[in-house]
Structures are given as structure tokens and as C-alpha cells.
Amino acid sequence: MMINNIVPKKEWSVYELTSYLKKKVEMDVLLKNIYLRGEVIRPSISGDHLYFELKDLEYDAKIKCVFFWFDKSLEIKHGTKVLVKGNVIFYEKEGVIELKVNEITDIGLGELFIKLKQLEERLRQEGLFDSKYKKEIPRYPKKIGIVTSKNGAAIRDILNTIYTRFENIQVYIYSCSVQGQNAPYEICEGIEYFNTSEPVEVIIVGRGGGSFEDLMAFNSEMVVRKIFESKIPVISAVGHERDYVLSDFVADMRAITPTNAGEIVVNFQKQALEKLSEFQKRLKNAIEKLLNLSNNKIEILRYKLYQNSPANTIAKCIQDVDLCRHKLSFAVNKKLHEIHRNLKSFEKRLADRNPELRLSVIRTNFDNCSRRLEEAFKKVLQQKEFVYKVNLEKLIALNPLNVLKRGYSITLHNSRILTTISQISNGDEIITRLSDGIIKSRVFFKQKGAGRDV
Amino acid sequence: MCELQRDIKFEDAMRRLEEIVKNLEEGNLSLEEAIELYEEGIKLTKICNDILRSVEKRVVLIEKLNGEYVQDDITDDIYGGLGQRE
């Protein structure tokens, strides 16, 4: 048997599981030939077969159904409440449980649908759904009226949505029946109550999801007309997104769910808050930018002021003076250095030209000259002496006195030696000089030519 | 600076605030003007915030009992026995 094969294994193949489930489901006698009541959802015909889902009237539970060889004369619509007979099967290929329907009975709501369509058409003709009558939903309502059952899920959804976002909204809940015979009257009373006794800024009318029948109160002509007459804007919030009721058409706004109705009433506040925080941010940025700009300007001016302040000018002057002083000092030093160098050079040159040296040279020269002069003089003197001696010898030799001794005499007239007789005349006194004396005589005669005879 | 009315309407306050923000951002203002506008803007944001947030929450349940309307403040117990169907 298959079970024996499966149990010890740790891993199942998908086929093993679906086969097992199929056996489990189809062996169960309780699941054979059962009657099931529910609402038809999304019926579709494929070939000769009808596929749809059957939805639980109270709970949000569904099961897939298939009706093979379906009688097409039966009109099965979405939302139709039916009683079906069939077997529960397990469809291995999809891994789902389905109801294999053999029979559909009690197709009860067809007539109601037609009536509703007729009502809708009539009211539309009357203009109740015209957009020109739609009132504007206040953007920032502070006081909201809700007409719904205090026991439904809708009221919690609405309150949750509003109060998780905003604390400042006053909510008035008019508790009423939302299904059953009394529901239309009570809903109308609620709308009337807010229009007369407790003026709110907006009214939400609605309930949570339910069957087509459950929502019928919101399809009632009475409720539709009451909503139309309301002076206060009305938001219709009935069931789920796909549920459409006449109150949706007549209301000033349709909310797709009760939660959505809560969102609608706080939406503008939410947006305003976001905008407000954006404004705050922008306000802050703008002023900060401006202040920064001003600060920068001040900083620049302060810097310029500082740059041009007397203290700074003085400091600059001091700096300039200092610089000049340095330059001066440098220049002076340089000059001094130069002079010093020149001095050294002069000193050297001077030293090179020391007169003592020259003096010594000159002295040497002088000495040389002096010596040579002396020698030359001595030589000249010797020569002269020699000449003198010779001349002296000669003189001595030529001394007339010596001649006179030898018998010669010299006759003088007027102290002049007579060499010719023409130098004297008769009668002249003459002096004759002899070696040992003189004779004075008078000329009495004279004769020319040597006269030995005399 | 003009004295801001505490009973200024929210939408008027928002409009004025938007105007102030734009003016400030365009930046062709003297510093004094800018600061004055900024202060006015900050006051407006406070007013708007107050309007949006500061009102106390109040939940009132109205029921018709024996032909009379009965109001019951269920603020402290926000669900006040509401929505207990499940």
C-alpha cells in the first residue's frame, strides 16, 4: 500500500502528497453529496462548464466550484445567493480542494437584482447621482459624525485610521443597525440626527463587508434619498472595494472601505502637516542662508576694517620702518665692508709702495753715487795736483828772478815791463830791476837796434 | 510687525505661510524684513501645528434607547465596547 511506502521517507514528492490528499478527501463519506449555501463569486463559463467560487455569507470563507455540463439557461451572476449540491474532490494538478457541483437550487436573488437596477436607473434619471449636487468634503474637519453599528468592524477601522494619525478630531458615532429590516430607518435617523441635533462637518455612513443581502440597507431608496437631502457632506463607506451600493452613487464621496473613509477625512490634515513641516524646513533654510550671507558680509567688512585700522596701519608702518632699517643696516654694512676692503687694498698697495724701501734703494743709489763722486773727485784732484806740480815745476823753472840772477834785468816804466823802446821817451824815469835790487834812472838816450857797442 | 490673530483660519495661515516662505527664499529682502517675516512664519507654523494637533480627542457614542438619544463619552475607552463582533 502507498502509505507504507511514504511514511518512512523523509522527503515526499509533490505527486505523492497530492495523491495522498486526494485519497484522504475522496474517501471521506461526510464530503459526499453535501448541500452548500453561499454567494456566487466571479462565475465564468468555459465550454459547457461553469467555474465559480462560493463565498460564505457570514465569514469571509470561499471554496472553488466547478459544474460540469452546466445548463446554460440558468442565470448565475456574481453575488447570487445559491444552494448547491455536490461532492468535495481534490484536484491533484492544482493541489486544491473543489466542490464538484451536480445541482444548483434556490437562485433567490435574481429578482432583487432587477429591482435594484430599476431603482438605480430611476434615481439616476431623477438626478440624485449628478455630480453637480456633490458637496465638497471639508478639508480639515474637526467634528465627524459616523452612522454605523457600534458592533461592526467598520467603526474600529475608521477610529483606528483617524486616531493613529490625528488626535484632534471629535468623533460622534450614531449607533444603528446596518442590516435587517430596521436598518434603513435607523440609518436615516442617524443622518437626520447629525443634520439637526449634533452638527458635524462631515458624516460617514457605512458598514463592513458582507453578503449582497447584508448590504441591502445601503441600496434602499429611503437611505439614498436621505443622503441626498443631507446638508452635511456624506461619505459612503460600505463593504469592500468591489461592493457597490446605491449610497456610493449618491454620497458626496465614496470610500472604498471604512478604513479609506477615515483616510479621506484626515488626508488633508496629513498633507497639511507634511506641507507645514516642509514650510518649517524651508523657512529655516531661507533665514539661515540669509544670516550666513550677512555673517559673511560682516566678516569681510570686519576684515577690511581691520586691514584699514590705524593700529594695522601703524603696524604696517612699523614693519616698513623695520624693513628700511634692515635695508639701511645692510647697506651700511655693505658699504663699511666695501670701505674696509678698499682700505685693506690701499693698505696693501701702500705697503707695496713703502718709502723706506725706496729710501733704502735711493740711499743705496746715493751711496753708490757718493762713492763714485768721491772717487771721481779724488781722481780729478790727483790729476789737477799732478798738473799743478808739473806747472809748479815749470813755474819754478820759469821764475824771472832766476833769470835775473843770471844777469838779466827787467825794465819797468810806470810799473809796466818794457819790451820795446817805443814804450818810453827820453826823460822818462825807469826802474831797472835786478836780482838783488832796483835802480832808478832817467832815459837820456835811446836807439833803436841792438847796440852791442854801447 | 502685524499682530497675528490666534483665530486666524487654518487655510489662511497656510497660504500666508507659503507666501512668507517664497518671499524669504527669493531673498530680495533686507535683513530686518527677513527676520520679521521669519518670526511671523514661525508663529504661523506654531498656530497651524496647534490647529492640526492640539485639540483634545473626543469620541462620543450616540444611541437611541427607548425613543431617546443617549450620548456617552467613550474617549478614555476608545472602543468602548465597539466592534467586538469577532
PDB file of C-alpha atoms in Angstrom, chain A residues 221-418:
ATOM      1  CA  GLU A 221     -34.372  54.243  -1.656  1.00  0.00           C
ATOM      2  CA  MET A 222     -35.018  55.776   1.734  1.00  0.00           C
ATOM      3  CA  VAL A 223     -31.324  55.874   2.654  1.00  0.00           C
ATOM      4  CA  VAL A 224     -30.323  57.118  -0.797  1.00  0.00           C
ATOM      5  CA  ARG A 225     -32.817  59.978  -0.591  1.00  0.00           C
ATOM      6  CA  LYS A 226     -31.785  60.811   2.960  1.00  0.00           C
ATOM      7  CA  ILE A 227     -28.146  61.031   1.940  1.00  0.00           C
ATOM      8  CA  PHE A 228     -29.127  63.237  -0.989  1.00  0.00           C
ATOM      9  CA  GLU A 229     -31.039  65.574   1.326  1.00  0.00           C
ATOM     10  CA  SER A 230     -28.299  65.855   3.932  1.00  0.00           C
ATOM     11  CA  LYS A 231     -26.981  69.407   4.320  1.00  0.00           C
ATOM     12  CA  ILE A 232     -23.799  67.957   5.707  1.00  0.00           C
ATOM     13  CA  PRO A 233     -21.429  66.259   3.239  1.00  0.00           C
ATOM     14  CA  VAL A 234     -21.700  62.467   3.358  1.00  0.00           C
ATOM     15  CA  ILE A 235     -19.040  59.857   2.699  1.00  0.00           C
ATOM     16  CA  SER A 236     -20.352  56.416   1.844  1.00  0.00           C
ATOM     17  CA  ALA A 237     -18.165  53.626   3.197  1.00  0.00           C
ATOM     18  CA  VAL A 238     -19.774  50.295   2.574  1.00  0.00           C
ATOM     19  CA  GLY A 239     -18.162  46.885   2.379  1.00  0.00           C
ATOM     20  CA  HIS A 240     -15.109  46.161   0.289  1.00  0.00           C
ATOM     21  CA  GLU A 241     -13.707  47.739  -2.799  1.00  0.00           C
ATOM     22  CA  ARG A 242     -15.742  45.632  -5.226  1.00  0.00           C
ATOM     23  CA  ASP A 243     -19.024  46.149  -3.360  1.00  0.00           C
ATOM     24  CA  TYR A 244     -21.110  48.829  -4.982  1.00  0.00           C
ATOM     25  CA  VAL A 245     -24.274  50.121  -3.357  1.00  0.00           C
ATOM     26  CA  LEU A 246     -26.561  52.999  -4.282  1.00  0.00           C
ATOM     27  CA  SER A 247     -25.405  55.062  -1.303  1.00  0.00           C
ATOM     28  CA  ASP A 248     -21.988  55.111  -3.007  1.00  0.00           C
ATOM     29  CA  PHE A 249     -23.504  56.826  -6.016  1.00  0.00           C
ATOM     30  CA  VAL A 250     -25.493  59.402  -4.107  1.00  0.00           C
ATOM     31  CA  ALA A 251     -22.917  60.231  -1.442  1.00  0.00           C
ATOM     32  CA  ASP A 252     -20.679  63.259  -1.892  1.00  0.00           C
ATOM     33  CA  MET A 253     -17.731  60.881  -1.846  1.00  0.00           C
ATOM     34  CA  ARG A 254     -17.345  57.138  -1.952  1.00  0.00           C
ATOM     35  CA  ALA A 255     -14.804  55.471   0.281  1.00  0.00           C
ATOM     36  CA  ILE A 256     -13.738  52.073  -0.987  1.00  0.00           C
ATOM     37  CA  THR A 257     -13.618  50.731   2.587  1.00  0.00           C
ATOM     38  CA  PRO A 258     -14.423  52.131   6.034  1.00  0.00           C
ATOM     39  CA  THR A 259     -10.668  52.457   6.625  1.00  0.00           C
ATOM     40  CA  ASN A 260     -10.496  54.552   3.483  1.00  0.00           C
ATOM     41  CA  ALA A 261     -13.228  56.815   4.853  1.00  0.00           C
ATOM     42  CA  GLY A 262     -11.002  57.518   7.856  1.00  0.00           C
ATOM     43  CA  GLU A 263      -8.127  58.250   5.490  1.00  0.00           C
ATOM     44  CA  ILE A 264     -10.256  60.662   3.492  1.00  0.00           C
ATOM     45  CA  VAL A 265     -11.227  62.792   6.494  1.00  0.00           C
ATOM     46  CA  VAL A 266      -7.637  63.126   7.728  1.00  0.00           C
ATOM     47  CA  ASN A 267      -5.977  63.192   4.308  1.00  0.00           C
ATOM     48  CA  PHE A 268      -5.781  66.963   4.031  1.00  0.00           C
ATOM     49  CA  GLN A 269      -4.615  67.282   7.604  1.00  0.00           C
ATOM     50  CA  LYS A 270      -1.918  64.748   6.875  1.00  0.00           C
ATOM     51  CA  GLN A 271      -0.892  66.592   3.731  1.00  0.00           C
ATOM     52  CA  ALA A 272      -1.064  69.900   5.581  1.00  0.00           C
ATOM     53  CA  LEU A 273       1.208  68.538   8.297  1.00  0.00           C
ATOM     54  CA  GLU A 274       3.688  67.383   5.705  1.00  0.00           C
ATOM     55  CA  LYS A 275       3.482  70.733   3.972  1.00  0.00           C
ATOM     56  CA  LEU A 276       3.823  72.505   7.279  1.00  0.00           C
ATOM     57  CA  SER A 277       6.963  70.606   8.138  1.00  0.00           C
ATOM     58  CA  GLU A 278       8.281  71.364   4.656  1.00  0.00           C
ATOM     59  CA  PHE A 279       7.476  75.059   5.175  1.00  0.00           C
ATOM     60  CA  GLN A 280       9.234  74.995   8.517  1.00  0.00           C
ATOM     61  CA  LYS A 281      12.287  73.471   6.911  1.00  0.00           C
ATOM     62  CA  ARG A 282      12.281  75.953   4.057  1.00  0.00           C
ATOM     63  CA  LEU A 283      11.699  78.862   6.413  1.00  0.00           C
ATOM     64  CA  LYS A 284      14.659  77.772   8.492  1.00  0.00           C
ATOM     65  CA  ASN A 285      16.871  77.197   5.453  1.00  0.00           C
ATOM     66  CA  ALA A 286      15.983  80.549   3.936  1.00  0.00           C
ATOM     67  CA  ILE A 287      16.682  82.544   7.084  1.00  0.00           C
ATOM     68  CA  GLU A 288      19.843  80.561   7.790  1.00  0.00           C
ATOM     69  CA  LYS A 289      21.041  81.228   4.276  1.00  0.00           C
ATOM     70  CA  LEU A 290      20.322  84.914   4.679  1.00  0.00           C
ATOM     71  CA  LEU A 291      22.007  85.053   8.068  1.00  0.00           C
ATOM     72  CA  ASN A 292      25.024  83.205   6.742  1.00  0.00           C
ATOM     73  CA  LEU A 293      25.192  85.632   3.867  1.00  0.00           C
ATOM     74  CA  SER A 294      25.000  88.563   6.274  1.00  0.00           C
ATOM     75  CA  ASN A 295      27.587  86.960   8.513  1.00  0.00           C
ATOM     76  CA  ASN A 296      29.923  86.508   5.590  1.00  0.00           C
ATOM     77  CA  LYS A 297      29.426  90.122   4.586  1.00  0.00           C
ATOM     78  CA  ILE A 298      30.140  91.261   8.132  1.00  0.00           C
ATOM     79  CA  GLU A 299      33.199  89.054   8.232  1.00  0.00           C
ATOM     80  CA  ILE A 300      34.510  90.589   5.014  1.00  0.00           C
ATOM     81  CA  LEU A 301      33.806  94.116   6.221  1.00  0.00           C
ATOM     82  CA  ARG A 302      35.387  93.361   9.579  1.00  0.00           C
ATOM     83  CA  TYR A 303      38.449  92.109   7.794  1.00  0.00           C
ATOM     84  CA  LYS A 304      38.551  95.178   5.587  1.00  0.00           C
ATOM     85  CA  LEU A 305      38.084  97.403   8.630  1.00  0.00           C
ATOM     86  CA  TYR A 306      40.895  95.612  10.366  1.00  0.00           C
ATOM     87  CA  GLN A 307      43.046  95.931   7.292  1.00  0.00           C
ATOM     88  CA  ASN A 308      42.472  99.661   7.276  1.00  0.00           C
ATOM     89  CA  SER A 309      42.532 100.239  11.022  1.00  0.00           C
ATOM     90  CA  PRO A 310      45.035 102.758  12.420  1.00  0.00           C
ATOM     91  CA  ALA A 311      46.578 100.028  14.511  1.00  0.00           C
ATOM     92  CA  ASN A 312      47.104  97.976  11.426  1.00  0.00           C
ATOM     93  CA  THR A 313      48.428 100.967   9.516  1.00  0.00           C
ATOM     94  CA  ILE A 314      50.827 101.673  12.332  1.00  0.00           C
ATOM     95  CA  ALA A 315      51.837  98.072  12.443  1.00  0.00           C
ATOM     96  CA  LYS A 316      52.407  98.216   8.736  1.00  0.00           C
ATOM     97  CA  CYS A 317      54.467 101.398   9.127  1.00  0.00           C
ATOM     98  CA  ILE A 318      56.440  99.746  11.867  1.00  0.00           C
ATOM     99  CA  GLN A 319      57.025  96.883   9.563  1.00  0.00           C
ATOM    100  CA  ASP A 320      58.051  99.230   6.779  1.00  0.00           C
ATOM    101  CA  VAL A 321      60.369 101.095   9.109  1.00  0.00           C
ATOM    102  CA  ASP A 322      61.800  97.857  10.281  1.00  0.00           C
ATOM    103  CA  LEU A 323      62.317  96.797   6.737  1.00  0.00           C
ATOM    104  CA  CYS A 324      64.005 100.097   5.911  1.00  0.00           C
ATOM    105  CA  ARG A 325      66.128  99.774   8.985  1.00  0.00           C
ATOM    106  CA  HIS A 326      67.200  96.369   7.882  1.00  0.00           C
ATOM    107  CA  LYS A 327      67.894  97.579   4.395  1.00  0.00           C
ATOM    108  CA  LEU A 328      69.794 100.523   5.770  1.00  0.00           C
ATOM    109  CA  SER A 329      71.745  98.394   8.126  1.00  0.00           C
ATOM    110  CA  PHE A 330      72.524  96.056   5.352  1.00  0.00           C
ATOM    111  CA  ALA A 331      73.541  98.862   3.043  1.00  0.00           C
ATOM    112  CA  VAL A 332      75.729 100.437   5.694  1.00  0.00           C
ATOM    113  CA  ASN A 333      77.303  97.160   6.499  1.00  0.00           C
ATOM    114  CA  LYS A 334      77.859  96.547   2.892  1.00  0.00           C
ATOM    115  CA  LYS A 335      79.407  99.983   2.478  1.00  0.00           C
ATOM    116  CA  LEU A 336      81.544  99.501   5.540  1.00  0.00           C
ATOM    117  CA  HIS A 337      82.632  96.200   4.303  1.00  0.00           C
ATOM    118  CA  GLU A 338      83.453  97.711   0.960  1.00  0.00           C
ATOM    119  CA  ILE A 339      85.370 100.537   2.541  1.00  0.00           C
ATOM    120  CA  HIS A 340      87.173  98.143   4.741  1.00  0.00           C
ATOM    121  CA  ARG A 341      88.044  96.089   1.753  1.00  0.00           C
ATOM    122  CA  ASN A 342      89.220  99.172  -0.094  1.00  0.00           C
ATOM    123  CA  LEU A 343      91.253 100.182   2.918  1.00  0.00           C
ATOM    124  CA  LYS A 344      92.836  96.809   3.013  1.00  0.00           C
ATOM    125  CA  SER A 345      93.566  97.136  -0.643  1.00  0.00           C
ATOM    126  CA  PHE A 346      95.007 100.581  -0.104  1.00  0.00           C
ATOM    127  CA  GLU A 347      96.969  99.366   2.820  1.00  0.00           C
ATOM    128  CA  LYS A 348      98.332  96.641   0.716  1.00  0.00           C
ATOM    129  CA  ARG A 349      99.088  98.992  -2.096  1.00  0.00           C
ATOM    130  CA  LEU A 350     100.594 101.439   0.365  1.00  0.00           C
ATOM    131  CA  ALA A 351     102.552  98.708   1.924  1.00  0.00           C
ATOM    132  CA  ASP A 352     103.649  97.714  -1.521  1.00  0.00           C
ATOM    133  CA  ARG A 353     104.817 101.305  -2.002  1.00  0.00           C
ATOM    134  CA  ASN A 354     106.629 101.739   1.328  1.00  0.00           C
ATOM    135  CA  PRO A 355     109.079 104.787   1.016  1.00  0.00           C
ATOM    136  CA  GLU A 356     111.544 103.193   3.357  1.00  0.00           C
ATOM    137  CA  LEU A 357     112.113 100.622   0.765  1.00  0.00           C
ATOM    138  CA  ARG A 358     112.546 103.259  -1.857  1.00  0.00           C
ATOM    139  CA  LEU A 359     114.653 105.212   0.576  1.00  0.00           C
ATOM    140  CA  SER A 360     116.886 102.341   1.092  1.00  0.00           C
ATOM    141  CA  VAL A 361     117.113 101.909  -2.657  1.00  0.00           C
ATOM    142  CA  ILE A 362     117.761 105.607  -3.021  1.00  0.00           C
ATOM    143  CA  ARG A 363     120.190 105.510  -0.166  1.00  0.00           C
ATOM    144  CA  THR A 364     121.981 102.699  -1.864  1.00  0.00           C
ATOM    145  CA  ASN A 365     121.966 104.643  -5.065  1.00  0.00           C
ATOM    146  CA  PHE A 366     123.062 107.701  -3.228  1.00  0.00           C
ATOM    147  CA  ASP A 367     125.803 105.849  -1.527  1.00  0.00           C
ATOM    148  CA  ASN A 368     126.864 104.468  -4.849  1.00  0.00           C
ATOM    149  CA  CYS A 369     126.820 107.934  -6.390  1.00  0.00           C
ATOM    150  CA  SER A 370     128.551 109.458  -3.437  1.00  0.00           C
ATOM    151  CA  ARG A 371     131.255 106.878  -3.554  1.00  0.00           C
ATOM    152  CA  ARG A 372     131.624 107.271  -7.264  1.00  0.00           C
ATOM    153  CA  LEU A 373     131.694 111.051  -6.876  1.00  0.00           C
ATOM    154  CA  GLU A 374     134.299 110.815  -4.253  1.00  0.00           C
ATOM    155  CA  GLU A 375     136.346 108.524  -6.351  1.00  0.00           C
ATOM    156  CA  ALA A 376     135.885 110.760  -9.397  1.00  0.00           C
ATOM    157  CA  PHE A 377     136.810 113.831  -7.368  1.00  0.00           C
ATOM    158  CA  LYS A 378     139.804 112.163  -5.940  1.00  0.00           C
ATOM    159  CA  LYS A 379     140.869 111.203  -9.386  1.00  0.00           C
ATOM    160  CA  VAL A 380     140.333 114.744 -10.719  1.00  0.00           C
ATOM    161  CA  LEU A 381     142.221 116.149  -7.723  1.00  0.00           C
ATOM    162  CA  GLN A 382     145.054 113.794  -8.305  1.00  0.00           C
ATOM    163  CA  GLN A 383     145.114 114.847 -11.940  1.00  0.00           C
ATOM    164  CA  LYS A 384     144.971 118.531 -11.012  1.00  0.00           C
ATOM    165  CA  GLU A 385     147.604 118.035  -8.363  1.00  0.00           C
ATOM    166  CA  PHE A 386     149.745 116.386 -10.868  1.00  0.00           C
ATOM    167  CA  VAL A 387     149.208 119.191 -13.379  1.00  0.00           C
ATOM    168  CA  TYR A 388     149.838 121.694 -10.619  1.00  0.00           C
ATOM    169  CA  LYS A 389     153.040 120.018  -9.652  1.00  0.00           C
ATOM    170  CA  VAL A 390     154.126 119.952 -13.232  1.00  0.00           C
ATOM    171  CA  ASN A 391     153.162 123.578 -13.684  1.00  0.00           C
ATOM    172  CA  LEU A 392     154.804 124.429 -10.414  1.00  0.00           C
ATOM    173  CA  GLU A 393     157.924 122.787 -11.599  1.00  0.00           C
ATOM    174  CA  LYS A 394     157.564 124.696 -14.788  1.00  0.00           C
ATOM    175  CA  LEU A 395     156.872 127.901 -12.894  1.00  0.00           C
ATOM    176  CA  ILE A 396     159.721 127.369 -10.704  1.00  0.00           C
ATOM    177  CA  ALA A 397     161.821 126.801 -13.747  1.00  0.00           C
ATOM    178  CA  LEU A 398     160.422 129.936 -15.380  1.00  0.00           C
ATOM    179  CA  ASN A 399     160.797 132.241 -12.400  1.00  0.00           C
ATOM    180  CA  PRO A 400     162.294 135.540 -13.822  1.00  0.00           C
ATOM    181  CA  LEU A 401     164.120 136.093 -10.660  1.00  0.00           C
ATOM    182  CA  ASN A 402     166.057 133.111 -11.507  1.00  0.00           C
ATOM    183  CA  VAL A 403     166.799 134.743 -14.874  1.00  0.00           C
ATOM    184  CA  LEU A 404     167.739 137.936 -13.181  1.00  0.00           C
ATOM    185  CA  LYS A 405     170.339 136.081 -11.205  1.00  0.00           C
ATOM    186  CA  ARG A 406     171.825 135.053 -14.278  1.00  0.00           C
ATOM    187  CA  GLY A 407     172.414 138.660 -15.178  1.00  0.00           C
ATOM    188  CA  TYR A 408     169.250 139.721 -16.755  1.00  0.00           C
ATOM    189  CA  SER A 409     167.141 142.615 -15.673  1.00  0.00           C
ATOM    190  CA  ILE A 410     163.698 143.932 -16.240  1.00  0.00           C
ATOM    191  CA  THR A 411     162.928 147.493 -17.002  1.00  0.00           C
ATOM    192  CA  LEU A 412     159.688 148.931 -15.912  1.00  0.00           C
ATOM    193  CA  HIS A 413     158.001 152.066 -16.712  1.00  0.00           C
ATOM    194  CA  ASN A 414     155.023 153.052 -14.789  1.00  0.00           C
ATOM    195  CA  SER A 415     155.042 149.524 -13.452  1.00  0.00           C
ATOM    196  CA  ARG A 416     154.986 148.131 -16.869  1.00  0.00           C
ATOM    197  CA  ILE A 417     157.561 145.908 -18.252  1.00  0.00           C
ATOM    198  CA  LEU A 418     159.277 147.424 -21.203  1.00  0.00           C
TER     199      LEU A 418
END
